[in-house]
Amino acid sequence: GILSLFGFSGSLDRLPTSLTTEPKGLINVSLQGADLQPAEDGMMLFPGDGVKTGPIAHASLRFFDETLARLDASTDLVIDESGKDHTSSQITLTIKEGGLWIATPHVASSGSSIRRLVFPTITFDLPPGTEAIATPRSIVVYAADGQGVTATLQDKASFVVGEGQQWSLPEGSDTVAD
């Protein structure tokens, strides 16, 4: 505790994420891996918590750095990391199924920021100023500062999807073999 007062803490401070629910459809949360329970509009979620939207339901997440994510219908995700320390911040979401629209703020503070979407088939690292729609097999990048969104496949091969570009993996294709 004393070391953290002087900026020497070794881990990120866990910060809450605000959940906004939309009035139609079923939205559930899993708090720290527990069984699913109905979500409440405005509830705060922390790393380890999950959100699952039903077939006609949508929900939104607002993170500590003003990153916004709107979950598509039938999306299941877990907040792996949401926090910061004196020199960096990190948001990592694991999306088990479904997709989302995400918008990250432009650089507003010093230090490094990692914003990562982890799907079963691919991982997307989002730079500041990103606005994109991501699914397990595609990404459409509407805006992104710098070169664009870095995509990393299961075999660790990576490439960049720039502003105004899209990438998709056709059904039946394998990210490792293709």
mmCIF file of C-alpha atoms in Angstrom:
data_model
loop_
_atom_site.group_PDB
_atom_site.id
_atom_site.type_symbol
_atom_site.label_atom_id
_atom_site.label_comp_id
_atom_site.label_asym_id
_atom_site.label_seq_id
_atom_site.Cartn_x
_atom_site.Cartn_y
_atom_site.Cartn_z
ATOM 1 C CA GLY A 1 0.000 0.000 0.000
ATOM 2 C CA ILE A 2 2.783 2.428 0.905
ATOM 3 C CA LEU A 3 4.653 1.734 -2.350
ATOM 4 C CA SER A 4 1.535 2.501 -4.399
ATOM 5 C CA LEU A 5 1.377 5.962 -2.797
ATOM 6 C CA PHE A 6 4.738 6.696 -4.418
ATOM 7 C CA GLY A 7 3.832 5.177 -7.803
ATOM 8 C CA PHE A 8 5.584 1.839 -7.357
ATOM 9 C CA SER A 9 2.628 -0.513 -7.442
ATOM 10 C CA GLY A 10 3.174 -3.543 -9.650
ATOM 11 C CA SER A 11 -0.343 -3.986 -10.970
ATOM 12 C CA LEU A 12 -3.116 -1.976 -12.518
ATOM 13 C CA ASP A 13 -5.831 -0.501 -10.340
ATOM 14 C CA ARG A 14 -9.076 -2.281 -11.244
ATOM 15 C CA LEU A 15 -11.628 0.253 -12.391
ATOM 16 C CA PRO A 16 -15.372 -0.218 -12.916
ATOM 17 C CA THR A 17 -17.166 -0.413 -16.240
ATOM 18 C CA SER A 18 -20.694 0.951 -16.503
ATOM 19 C CA LEU A 19 -23.321 -1.282 -18.147
ATOM 20 C CA THR A 20 -26.241 0.288 -20.004
ATOM 21 C CA THR A 21 -29.078 -2.018 -20.980
ATOM 22 C CA GLU A 22 -31.649 -1.454 -23.693
ATOM 23 C CA PRO A 23 -35.312 -2.103 -22.887
ATOM 24 C CA LYS A 24 -35.965 -5.095 -25.149
ATOM 25 C CA GLY A 25 -34.488 -8.536 -24.919
ATOM 26 C CA LEU A 26 -32.716 -10.464 -22.198
ATOM 27 C CA ILE A 27 -29.338 -9.307 -20.853
ATOM 28 C CA ASN A 28 -27.537 -11.307 -18.184
ATOM 29 C CA VAL A 29 -24.338 -10.788 -16.228
ATOM 30 C CA SER A 30 -21.970 -13.180 -14.532
ATOM 31 C CA LEU A 31 -20.205 -11.574 -11.594
ATOM 32 C CA GLN A 32 -16.727 -13.037 -11.035
ATOM 33 C CA GLY A 33 -17.619 -16.242 -12.905
ATOM 34 C CA ALA A 34 -20.799 -16.961 -10.920
ATOM 35 C CA ASP A 35 -24.053 -18.108 -12.533
ATOM 36 C CA LEU A 36 -25.835 -15.739 -14.909
ATOM 37 C CA GLN A 37 -28.316 -13.316 -13.372
ATOM 38 C CA PRO A 38 -30.453 -10.558 -14.912
ATOM 39 C CA ALA A 39 -28.526 -7.360 -15.588
ATOM 40 C CA GLU A 40 -29.568 -4.017 -14.141
ATOM 41 C CA ASP A 41 -29.182 -0.789 -16.086
ATOM 42 C CA GLY A 42 -26.299 1.266 -14.708
ATOM 43 C CA MET A 43 -24.640 -1.539 -12.786
ATOM 44 C CA MET A 44 -20.859 -1.483 -12.422
ATOM 45 C CA LEU A 45 -18.797 -4.392 -13.724
ATOM 46 C CA PHE A 46 -15.178 -5.257 -12.912
ATOM 47 C CA PRO A 47 -12.500 -7.509 -14.427
ATOM 48 C CA GLY A 48 -13.728 -11.098 -14.254
ATOM 49 C CA ASP A 49 -17.362 -10.119 -14.851
ATOM 50 C CA GLY A 50 -19.219 -11.168 -18.001
ATOM 51 C CA VAL A 51 -22.166 -9.950 -20.076
ATOM 52 C CA LYS A 52 -24.411 -12.054 -22.300
ATOM 53 C CA THR A 53 -27.061 -10.546 -24.581
ATOM 54 C CA GLY A 54 -30.051 -12.484 -25.887
ATOM 55 C CA PRO A 55 -31.114 -12.872 -29.540
ATOM 56 C CA ILE A 56 -32.792 -9.427 -29.737
ATOM 57 C CA ALA A 57 -30.954 -7.647 -26.931
ATOM 58 C CA HIS A 58 -28.226 -5.013 -26.973
ATOM 59 C CA ALA A 59 -26.125 -3.531 -24.169
ATOM 60 C CA SER A 60 -23.376 -0.929 -23.929
ATOM 61 C CA LEU A 61 -20.231 -0.689 -21.825
ATOM 62 C CA ARG A 62 -18.508 2.564 -20.865
ATOM 63 C CA PHE A 63 -14.969 2.169 -19.541
ATOM 64 C CA PHE A 64 -12.938 4.424 -17.235
ATOM 65 C CA ASP A 65 -11.112 6.061 -20.190
ATOM 66 C CA GLU A 66 -14.357 6.775 -22.098
ATOM 67 C CA THR A 67 -13.963 3.769 -24.421
ATOM 68 C CA LEU A 68 -17.454 2.723 -25.522
ATOM 69 C CA ALA A 69 -18.586 -0.720 -26.671
ATOM 70 C CA ARG A 70 -22.060 -1.661 -27.906
ATOM 71 C CA LEU A 71 -22.705 -5.384 -27.814
ATOM 72 C CA ASP A 72 -24.609 -6.958 -30.675
ATOM 73 C CA ALA A 73 -27.460 -9.410 -30.100
ATOM 74 C CA SER A 74 -26.324 -12.890 -28.981
ATOM 75 C CA THR A 75 -22.949 -11.686 -27.705
ATOM 76 C CA ASP A 76 -21.121 -13.305 -24.810
ATOM 77 C CA LEU A 77 -18.056 -11.540 -23.397
ATOM 78 C CA VAL A 78 -15.865 -11.276 -20.315
ATOM 79 C CA ILE A 79 -14.040 -8.174 -19.093
ATOM 80 C CA ASP A 80 -10.527 -9.530 -18.561
ATOM 81 C CA GLU A 81 -8.832 -6.260 -17.715
ATOM 82 C CA SER A 82 -10.030 -2.737 -16.993
ATOM 83 C CA GLY A 83 -7.582 -0.596 -15.108
ATOM 84 C CA LYS A 84 -4.661 1.774 -15.001
ATOM 85 C CA ASP A 85 -1.605 2.729 -13.020
ATOM 86 C CA HIS A 86 0.672 5.784 -13.145
ATOM 87 C CA THR A 87 2.172 4.955 -16.543
ATOM 88 C CA SER A 88 -0.321 2.815 -18.459
ATOM 89 C CA SER A 89 -3.884 1.623 -18.840
ATOM 90 C CA GLN A 90 -5.421 -1.541 -20.212
ATOM 91 C CA ILE A 91 -8.812 -2.770 -21.369
ATOM 92 C CA THR A 92 -9.068 -6.376 -22.558
ATOM 93 C CA LEU A 93 -12.326 -8.063 -23.550
ATOM 94 C CA THR A 94 -12.670 -11.747 -24.446
ATOM 95 C CA ILE A 95 -15.621 -12.229 -26.782
ATOM 96 C CA LYS A 96 -16.753 -15.870 -26.784
ATOM 97 C CA GLU A 97 -19.417 -15.295 -29.431
ATOM 98 C CA GLY A 98 -21.141 -12.405 -31.168
ATOM 99 C CA GLY A 99 -19.668 -9.023 -31.974
ATOM 100 C CA LEU A 100 -19.560 -5.377 -31.024
ATOM 101 C CA TRP A 101 -19.081 -1.810 -32.132
ATOM 102 C CA ILE A 102 -16.269 -0.093 -30.269
ATOM 103 C CA ALA A 103 -15.007 3.490 -30.085
ATOM 104 C CA THR A 104 -11.806 4.443 -28.273
ATOM 105 C CA PRO A 105 -10.913 8.018 -27.308
ATOM 106 C CA HIS A 106 -8.049 9.914 -28.901
ATOM 107 C CA VAL A 107 -4.891 10.185 -26.821
ATOM 108 C CA ALA A 108 -5.743 12.313 -23.816
ATOM 109 C CA SER A 109 -3.118 11.378 -21.242
ATOM 110 C CA SER A 110 0.477 10.318 -21.048
ATOM 111 C CA GLY A 111 1.555 6.697 -20.867
ATOM 112 C CA SER A 112 0.648 3.666 -22.903
ATOM 113 C CA SER A 113 -2.878 2.388 -23.407
ATOM 114 C CA ILE A 114 -3.718 -1.140 -24.496
ATOM 115 C CA ARG A 115 -7.219 -1.830 -25.763
ATOM 116 C CA ARG A 116 -7.610 -5.414 -26.919
ATOM 117 C CA LEU A 117 -10.463 -7.561 -28.241
ATOM 118 C CA VAL A 118 -9.802 -11.296 -27.960
ATOM 119 C CA PHE A 119 -11.946 -13.597 -30.113
ATOM 120 C CA PRO A 120 -11.539 -17.399 -30.438
ATOM 121 C CA THR A 121 -10.016 -16.960 -33.922
ATOM 122 C CA ILE A 122 -8.248 -13.579 -33.787
ATOM 123 C CA THR A 123 -7.105 -10.751 -31.481
ATOM 124 C CA PHE A 124 -7.491 -7.067 -32.349
ATOM 125 C CA ASP A 125 -5.323 -4.368 -30.742
ATOM 126 C CA LEU A 126 -7.041 -0.988 -31.047
ATOM 127 C CA PRO A 127 -5.122 2.286 -31.282
ATOM 128 C CA PRO A 128 -6.512 5.573 -29.919
ATOM 129 C CA GLY A 129 -9.287 7.117 -31.992
ATOM 130 C CA THR A 130 -10.603 3.762 -33.226
ATOM 131 C CA GLU A 131 -14.174 3.269 -34.328
ATOM 132 C CA ALA A 132 -14.797 -0.264 -35.564
ATOM 133 C CA ILE A 133 -17.193 -3.186 -35.757
ATOM 134 C CA ALA A 134 -15.565 -6.496 -34.810
ATOM 135 C CA THR A 135 -16.729 -10.113 -34.937
ATOM 136 C CA PRO A 136 -14.834 -13.414 -34.622
ATOM 137 C CA ARG A 137 -14.310 -13.470 -38.396
ATOM 138 C CA SER A 138 -14.191 -9.816 -39.443
ATOM 139 C CA ILE A 139 -13.446 -6.205 -38.637
ATOM 140 C CA VAL A 140 -14.519 -2.965 -40.306
ATOM 141 C CA VAL A 141 -12.361 0.004 -39.283
ATOM 142 C CA TYR A 142 -14.170 3.321 -39.736
ATOM 143 C CA ALA A 143 -11.494 5.390 -37.988
ATOM 144 C CA ALA A 144 -8.167 4.773 -36.266
ATOM 145 C CA ASP A 145 -5.200 6.933 -35.329
ATOM 146 C CA GLY A 146 -1.834 5.808 -36.673
ATOM 147 C CA GLN A 147 -1.589 2.831 -39.017
ATOM 148 C CA GLY A 148 -4.796 1.157 -37.839
ATOM 149 C CA VAL A 149 -5.970 -1.913 -35.932
ATOM 150 C CA THR A 150 -3.421 -4.708 -35.507
ATOM 151 C CA ALA A 151 -4.923 -8.165 -36.048
ATOM 152 C CA THR A 152 -3.098 -11.234 -34.705
ATOM 153 C CA LEU A 153 -4.137 -14.715 -35.812
ATOM 154 C CA GLN A 154 -3.899 -17.905 -33.749
ATOM 155 C CA ASP A 155 -0.536 -18.768 -35.343
ATOM 156 C CA LYS A 156 0.810 -15.350 -34.188
ATOM 157 C CA ALA A 157 0.882 -13.935 -37.744
ATOM 158 C CA SER A 158 -0.240 -10.306 -37.640
ATOM 159 C CA PHE A 159 -1.318 -7.588 -40.053
ATOM 160 C CA VAL A 160 -2.832 -4.110 -39.904
ATOM 161 C CA VAL A 161 -6.355 -3.141 -40.969
ATOM 162 C CA GLY A 162 -6.270 0.595 -41.638
ATOM 163 C CA GLU A 163 -8.865 3.325 -41.465
ATOM 164 C CA GLY A 164 -11.534 2.785 -44.125
ATOM 165 C CA GLN A 165 -10.588 -0.865 -44.604
ATOM 166 C CA GLN A 166 -12.189 -4.129 -43.677
ATOM 167 C CA TRP A 167 -10.986 -7.701 -43.288
ATOM 168 C CA SER A 168 -13.052 -10.854 -43.192
ATOM 169 C CA LEU A 169 -12.380 -14.555 -43.070
ATOM 170 C CA PRO A 170 -14.841 -16.481 -45.261
ATOM 171 C CA GLU A 171 -16.917 -19.217 -43.622
ATOM 172 C CA GLY A 172 -15.148 -22.551 -43.784
ATOM 173 C CA SER A 173 -11.689 -20.946 -43.836
ATOM 174 C CA ASP A 174 -9.168 -21.555 -41.094
ATOM 175 C CA THR A 175 -7.075 -18.687 -39.718
ATOM 176 C CA VAL A 176 -4.057 -20.945 -39.240
ATOM 177 C CA ALA A 177 -4.131 -22.615 -42.670
ATOM 178 C CA ASP A 178 -5.026 -19.499 -44.709
#
